[in-house]
């Protein structure tokens, strides 16, 4: 295709693009997640959660060939760095000290959602390259200091790197529903699009060489080192002995009363840390109406009354399997080890029972390793308009990358699984 046939349009609202066109493009990507679906992004905007007055000004970049949407990304102009989970406060401070404005900056991201996945949706590699070029050219023309592609997929990373963006790495903790071969230690996630090889024949593998999935939570525990297995059992016992039981609901079975209770827990957790919640109650109302299948809710009860909840997002990728994402939790009463039960053990037990391929525990938290959530690398890409600052950031990222690499190596020597 000729570049002259491609038209770039910058949109001030996700509603300015057809939902079917957006979701259809997302379905073509190597690493789609429910968080980039049109329904999710529209709910963030319409609920007042990610809007200009909160520092999130949508400027979605779209590329069109005639009436066909061939590339797009959720682009926001930011007046701050909150809600991103890739921390650049030091960069902003350096700009300020030199009298150079850092804000507005541009992020290609899902607000408040540190989940790796496709950010640069494109029909093909050429379209993805044109999308990156269009974003950087537009931002330069608008006097925007920088572009940040957060929690990118491998396709996003490849194209961004080829276009000269600098890469930054962080560490997350994910659980895989694969009984490990003893002695293998910690492994990373499989290549994107290869989840079908986990627990089922296919993708060039045979039934003999495909790792088996866990058959039960006890089967999962049996794969762990004795001290980790003992600790988990002790923690679960404390919750049970406190008289706490759990129930779960998925999709349309989550009632309005359940959503109301969840939001009380969610809001309280944020307020206890001195901040208002990022997401409004209306956001979850819209999720229940437009994207119910993407949600799994656990509610803890004691003496017949709800006391805590955890909300899990779900993405069903057909042959690649079901993926669960730990998102939010909160409690109205304090019970020893309740957080671990609500946020890890109940979701993992559900994932095993329902054949989910993976549970992503989110950003940060070495304590997750003791629960068999293993370290994986997450990557973002960065374009800095100011040449001198770009050079300084490049040097910083080189040093930081060495530190992250060493950190991963250190973590990989602390496998929670049985050895030998």
XYZ file of C-alpha atoms in Angstrom:
420
model
C 0.000 0.000 0.000
C 1.143 3.547 -0.613
C 1.532 5.864 2.333
C -0.405 8.501 0.377
C -3.469 6.266 0.629
C -3.319 6.282 4.438
C -5.107 8.954 6.445
C -4.307 9.610 10.133
C -7.124 10.803 12.372
C -6.711 11.855 15.990
C -9.848 11.225 18.040
C -10.885 13.075 21.184
C -13.064 10.229 22.455
C -13.191 6.451 22.005
C -16.788 6.929 20.892
C -15.544 8.582 17.691
C -14.517 5.175 16.327
C -16.889 2.313 15.601
C -16.744 -0.358 18.304
C -16.881 -3.229 15.810
C -14.020 -1.794 13.778
C -11.898 -1.270 16.905
C -12.603 -4.710 18.384
C -12.166 -6.373 15.017
C -8.682 -4.906 14.732
C -7.894 -5.958 18.306
C -8.914 -9.540 17.523
C -6.146 -9.720 14.902
C -3.380 -8.951 17.383
C -0.946 -11.408 18.939
C -1.666 -10.401 22.534
C -5.181 -8.954 22.905
C -6.614 -8.315 26.358
C -10.095 -7.250 27.463
C -8.624 -3.949 28.649
C -8.106 -2.680 25.102
C -11.616 -3.566 23.990
C -13.735 -0.619 22.935
C -16.209 -1.272 25.762
C -13.490 -0.977 28.416
C -11.925 2.198 27.044
C -15.327 3.801 26.434
C -16.388 3.024 30.005
C -13.239 4.677 31.352
C -14.136 7.810 29.411
C -17.899 7.911 29.899
C -17.706 7.156 33.626
C -15.411 10.110 34.248
C -12.535 7.840 35.324
C -10.015 8.692 32.583
C -10.940 12.166 31.343
C -9.164 15.522 30.904
C -10.139 16.892 34.324
C -8.367 13.882 35.858
C -5.298 14.410 33.710
C -6.165 11.889 30.975
C -6.952 13.639 27.677
C -7.761 11.077 24.960
C -6.159 11.635 21.585
C -6.571 8.184 20.077
C -4.439 7.804 16.971
C -6.102 5.953 14.099
C -4.939 5.142 10.565
C -7.439 4.598 7.782
C -7.243 3.210 4.278
C -10.495 4.374 2.798
C -13.182 3.296 5.250
C -11.016 0.543 6.746
C -9.353 1.013 10.137
C -5.876 -0.441 9.653
C -4.093 0.740 12.819
C -5.007 2.392 16.118
C -3.849 2.925 19.670
C -5.279 4.379 22.895
C -3.242 7.583 23.215
C -3.613 9.991 26.129
C -2.044 13.367 26.783
C -1.039 13.372 30.438
C -0.704 16.256 32.878
C 0.850 13.950 35.515
C 2.258 10.431 35.857
C -0.336 8.867 38.147
C -2.085 5.640 37.200
C 0.639 4.363 34.868
C 2.798 1.975 36.979
C 5.910 2.709 34.920
C 7.473 5.375 37.063
C 9.053 8.404 35.411
C 8.871 10.932 38.248
C 12.667 11.319 38.188
C 12.519 12.236 34.516
C 9.850 14.858 35.190
C 11.922 16.283 38.065
C 15.000 16.525 35.834
C 13.013 18.467 33.242
C 11.669 20.800 35.924
C 15.143 21.450 37.346
C 16.315 22.531 33.896
C 13.282 24.693 33.237
C 11.941 22.440 30.491
C 8.284 21.317 30.575
C 7.779 17.548 30.798
C 3.995 17.741 30.728
C 2.018 17.268 28.640
C 3.459 13.935 27.692
C 1.755 11.169 25.713
C 1.099 7.630 26.883
C -0.061 4.742 24.748
C -1.583 2.762 27.543
C -4.696 1.534 29.299
C -5.277 3.891 32.238
C -4.712 2.364 35.674
C -4.026 -1.069 34.162
C -0.502 -2.540 34.376
C -1.346 -5.589 32.250
C 0.973 -6.467 29.346
C -0.672 -6.785 25.962
C -1.137 -5.221 22.560
C -1.073 -1.433 22.582
C -0.308 -0.751 18.914
C -3.123 -2.440 17.019
C -2.350 -2.897 13.335
C -3.397 -4.890 10.303
C 0.222 -5.817 9.589
C 3.793 -4.855 10.457
C 3.873 -2.043 7.912
C 0.740 -0.488 9.401
C 2.186 -0.763 12.915
C 5.320 1.053 11.769
C 3.228 3.820 10.215
C 1.241 4.085 13.452
C 4.368 4.638 15.556
C 5.644 7.199 13.073
C 2.307 9.008 13.039
C 2.184 9.210 16.843
C 5.712 10.587 17.168
C 5.258 13.077 14.325
C 1.964 14.332 15.732
C 3.376 14.660 19.250
C 6.375 16.585 17.936
C 4.065 18.935 16.028
C 2.020 19.500 19.201
C 5.039 20.229 21.389
C 4.535 17.083 23.462
C 7.672 16.150 25.380
C 7.589 12.376 24.990
C 5.693 9.218 24.062
C 5.475 6.193 26.375
C 4.168 2.820 25.170
C 3.415 1.058 28.444
C 3.239 -2.708 29.069
C 3.684 -3.452 25.399
C 3.405 -6.748 23.528
C 6.413 -8.271 21.779
C 5.120 -6.975 18.425
C 4.815 -3.486 19.893
C 8.316 -3.700 21.336
C 9.824 -4.892 18.066
C 8.293 -2.092 15.999
C 8.986 0.587 18.599
C 12.626 -0.448 18.891
C 13.039 -0.459 15.105
C 11.662 3.096 15.058
C 14.244 4.253 17.583
C 12.191 4.212 20.780
C 14.109 3.289 23.932
C 13.107 0.188 25.862
C 12.518 -0.051 29.591
C 11.981 -3.256 31.550
C 10.140 -4.045 34.766
C 9.257 -7.261 36.569
C 5.838 -8.781 37.108
C 4.718 -12.079 38.655
C 2.553 -14.553 36.740
C 1.303 -18.066 37.502
C 1.078 -20.725 34.815
C -1.241 -23.694 34.962
C 1.528 -26.098 34.083
C 2.866 -28.736 36.426
C 6.625 -28.118 36.214
C 9.216 -30.742 35.508
C 11.090 -31.112 38.774
C 14.424 -29.378 38.724
C 13.568 -26.905 35.959
C 13.178 -23.972 38.341
C 11.616 -20.722 37.198
C 10.673 -20.259 33.575
C 9.261 -17.316 31.676
C 5.955 -17.041 29.868
C 5.577 -18.910 26.569
C 5.722 -16.910 23.348
C 2.579 -14.960 22.593
C 0.080 -17.050 20.672
C 1.638 -20.246 21.974
C -0.578 -20.806 24.993
C -2.313 -23.596 23.104
C 0.786 -25.671 23.782
C 0.150 -25.498 27.510
C -1.852 -28.482 28.595
C -3.230 -29.541 25.230
C -1.704 -31.064 22.093
C -1.127 -28.802 19.131
C 1.252 -26.188 17.768
C 3.617 -28.913 16.610
C 3.744 -30.755 19.917
C 2.519 -34.202 20.847
C 0.439 -35.338 23.785
C 3.600 -36.842 25.267
C 5.691 -33.652 25.306
C 2.988 -31.177 26.352
C 3.199 -30.349 30.086
C 0.134 -31.387 32.053
C -2.077 -28.878 33.787
C -2.851 -29.168 37.463
C -5.798 -31.389 38.285
C -6.578 -29.799 41.665
C -5.259 -27.276 44.166
C -3.682 -30.148 46.098
C -1.954 -31.245 42.904
C -0.577 -27.706 42.575
C 0.588 -27.727 46.214
C 2.358 -31.040 45.668
C 4.580 -29.369 43.058
C 5.895 -26.829 45.583
C 8.814 -27.085 47.953
C 7.805 -28.347 51.392
C 8.208 -25.005 53.184
C 6.072 -23.179 50.592
C 3.426 -25.898 50.665
C 3.292 -25.807 54.468
C 3.024 -22.018 54.554
C 0.120 -21.917 52.104
C -1.774 -24.564 54.034
C -1.233 -22.666 57.274
C -2.468 -19.419 55.727
C -5.574 -21.044 54.289
C -6.276 -22.740 57.617
C -6.193 -19.413 59.468
C -8.836 -17.966 57.180
C -11.047 -21.037 57.480
C -10.683 -21.157 61.269
C -11.760 -17.499 61.395
C -15.091 -18.656 59.982
C -14.590 -17.113 56.540
C -16.073 -18.759 53.471
C -16.025 -17.683 49.831
C -18.438 -17.586 46.946
C -17.787 -16.521 43.397
C -19.882 -15.137 40.573
C -19.015 -14.605 36.926
C -20.392 -12.294 34.293
C -24.114 -11.664 34.339
C -24.416 -13.679 37.572
C -22.706 -10.844 39.474
C -25.632 -8.952 40.991
C -25.914 -5.199 41.445
C -25.686 -5.764 45.207
C -22.428 -7.684 44.694
C -21.017 -4.875 42.552
C -22.055 -2.339 45.198
C -20.327 -4.328 47.922
C -17.206 -4.770 45.820
C -17.010 -1.024 45.243
C -17.270 -0.337 48.980
C -14.255 -2.593 49.479
C -12.358 -1.134 46.525
C -13.006 2.451 47.583
C -12.045 1.782 51.189
C -8.722 0.279 50.188
C -7.771 3.421 48.277
C -8.988 5.765 51.006
C -7.009 3.853 53.629
C -3.903 4.671 51.581
C -4.866 8.339 51.455
C -6.076 8.506 47.870
C -9.457 8.550 46.164
C -10.074 5.547 43.882
C -9.106 5.873 40.239
C -12.290 4.218 38.987
C -15.802 5.480 39.634
C -18.756 3.302 40.586
C -20.252 4.137 37.200
C -17.296 2.495 35.470
C -18.215 -0.863 36.977
C -21.888 -0.286 36.192
C -20.897 0.109 32.564
C -18.695 -3.002 32.718
C -21.610 -5.021 34.054
C -23.746 -3.765 31.167
C -21.314 -3.889 28.235
C -18.544 -6.373 29.107
C -19.910 -8.709 31.819
C -18.130 -11.816 30.544
C -14.764 -10.254 31.421
C -15.307 -10.311 35.200
C -15.072 -12.835 38.014
C -15.907 -11.717 41.556
C -14.979 -13.456 44.811
C -16.787 -12.430 47.990
C -15.648 -13.481 51.456
C -18.364 -13.961 54.053
C -18.429 -14.506 57.796
C -21.553 -15.180 59.868
C -23.624 -14.683 56.738
C -22.263 -11.209 56.016
C -19.830 -10.154 53.259
C -16.536 -8.819 54.619
C -14.144 -8.692 51.644
C -13.973 -9.124 47.875
C -11.533 -9.524 45.014
C -12.231 -8.816 41.364
C -10.559 -10.786 38.585
C -10.661 -9.971 34.882
C -10.872 -12.759 32.312
C -9.794 -12.981 28.703
C -10.847 -15.998 26.656
C -8.561 -16.487 23.677
C -10.085 -19.599 22.153
C -7.377 -22.108 21.303
C -4.872 -20.111 23.343
C -6.924 -20.587 26.501
C -8.443 -18.588 29.308
C -6.279 -16.005 31.085
C -7.134 -14.449 34.453
C -5.872 -11.073 35.634
C -5.778 -10.084 39.301
C -7.154 -6.557 39.502
C -8.745 -5.182 42.692
C -9.454 -6.195 46.248
C -10.651 -4.695 49.515
C -11.877 -5.708 52.976
C -14.197 -4.204 55.559
C -12.894 -6.454 58.346
C -9.366 -7.572 59.137
C -8.684 -11.297 59.132
C -5.195 -12.770 59.215
C -4.115 -13.961 55.723
C -7.423 -12.927 54.139
C -5.628 -10.959 51.430
C -3.662 -14.034 50.314
C -6.795 -16.186 50.250
C -8.914 -13.650 48.340
C -6.269 -12.494 45.865
C -4.263 -15.667 45.210
C -5.572 -18.949 46.566
C -9.218 -18.568 45.604
C -8.374 -17.326 42.075
C -5.741 -20.048 41.558
C -8.165 -22.698 42.751
C -10.745 -21.340 40.301
C -8.194 -21.250 37.456
C -7.259 -24.872 38.043
C -10.900 -25.981 38.203
C -11.779 -24.103 35.013
C -8.656 -24.850 32.997
C -7.291 -21.327 32.793
C -3.867 -21.167 31.206
C -2.438 -18.316 33.255
C -3.072 -15.966 36.160
C -1.296 -12.607 36.022
C -0.781 -11.196 39.488
C 0.081 -7.679 38.360
C 2.879 -5.276 39.138
C 5.440 -5.654 41.907
C 5.387 -7.932 44.929
C 8.129 -10.491 45.552
C 5.813 -12.122 48.100
C 3.903 -13.521 45.113
C 6.777 -15.902 44.391
C 6.018 -17.877 47.543
C 2.582 -18.508 45.986
C 4.196 -19.765 42.735
C 3.689 -16.573 40.736
C 6.977 -16.435 38.892
C 8.930 -13.405 37.651
C 8.492 -12.321 34.048
C 9.763 -9.256 32.247
C 7.381 -6.524 31.123
C 8.550 -3.898 28.643
C 7.673 -0.331 27.719
C 9.029 1.875 24.930
C 9.863 5.587 25.107
C 10.414 8.438 22.659
C 11.902 11.666 24.026
C 11.696 14.782 21.856
C 14.518 16.753 23.522
C 17.855 15.381 22.178
C 19.893 16.031 25.338
C 17.261 14.512 27.609
C 16.864 11.575 25.206
C 20.581 10.881 25.532
C 20.407 11.118 29.329
C 17.379 8.822 29.518
C 19.105 6.319 27.226
C 22.085 6.153 29.599
C 19.759 5.788 32.579
C 17.821 2.953 30.936
C 21.022 1.101 30.090
C 22.048 1.119 33.756
C 18.522 0.297 34.924
C 18.246 -2.584 32.461
C 21.388 -4.147 33.903
C 19.858 -3.894 37.363
C 16.588 -5.487 36.226
C 18.516 -8.284 34.526
C 20.421 -8.980 37.719
C 17.220 -8.841 39.746
C 15.577 -11.405 37.464
C 18.583 -13.698 37.726
C 18.464 -13.428 41.508
C 14.741 -14.211 41.575
C 15.186 -17.169 39.247
C 17.442 -18.749 41.825
C 14.580 -18.792 44.335
C 12.171 -21.220 42.736
C 9.211 -22.148 44.961
C 8.965 -25.553 43.275
C 10.393 -28.855 44.388
C 13.812 -29.601 43.045
C 15.103 -32.997 41.985
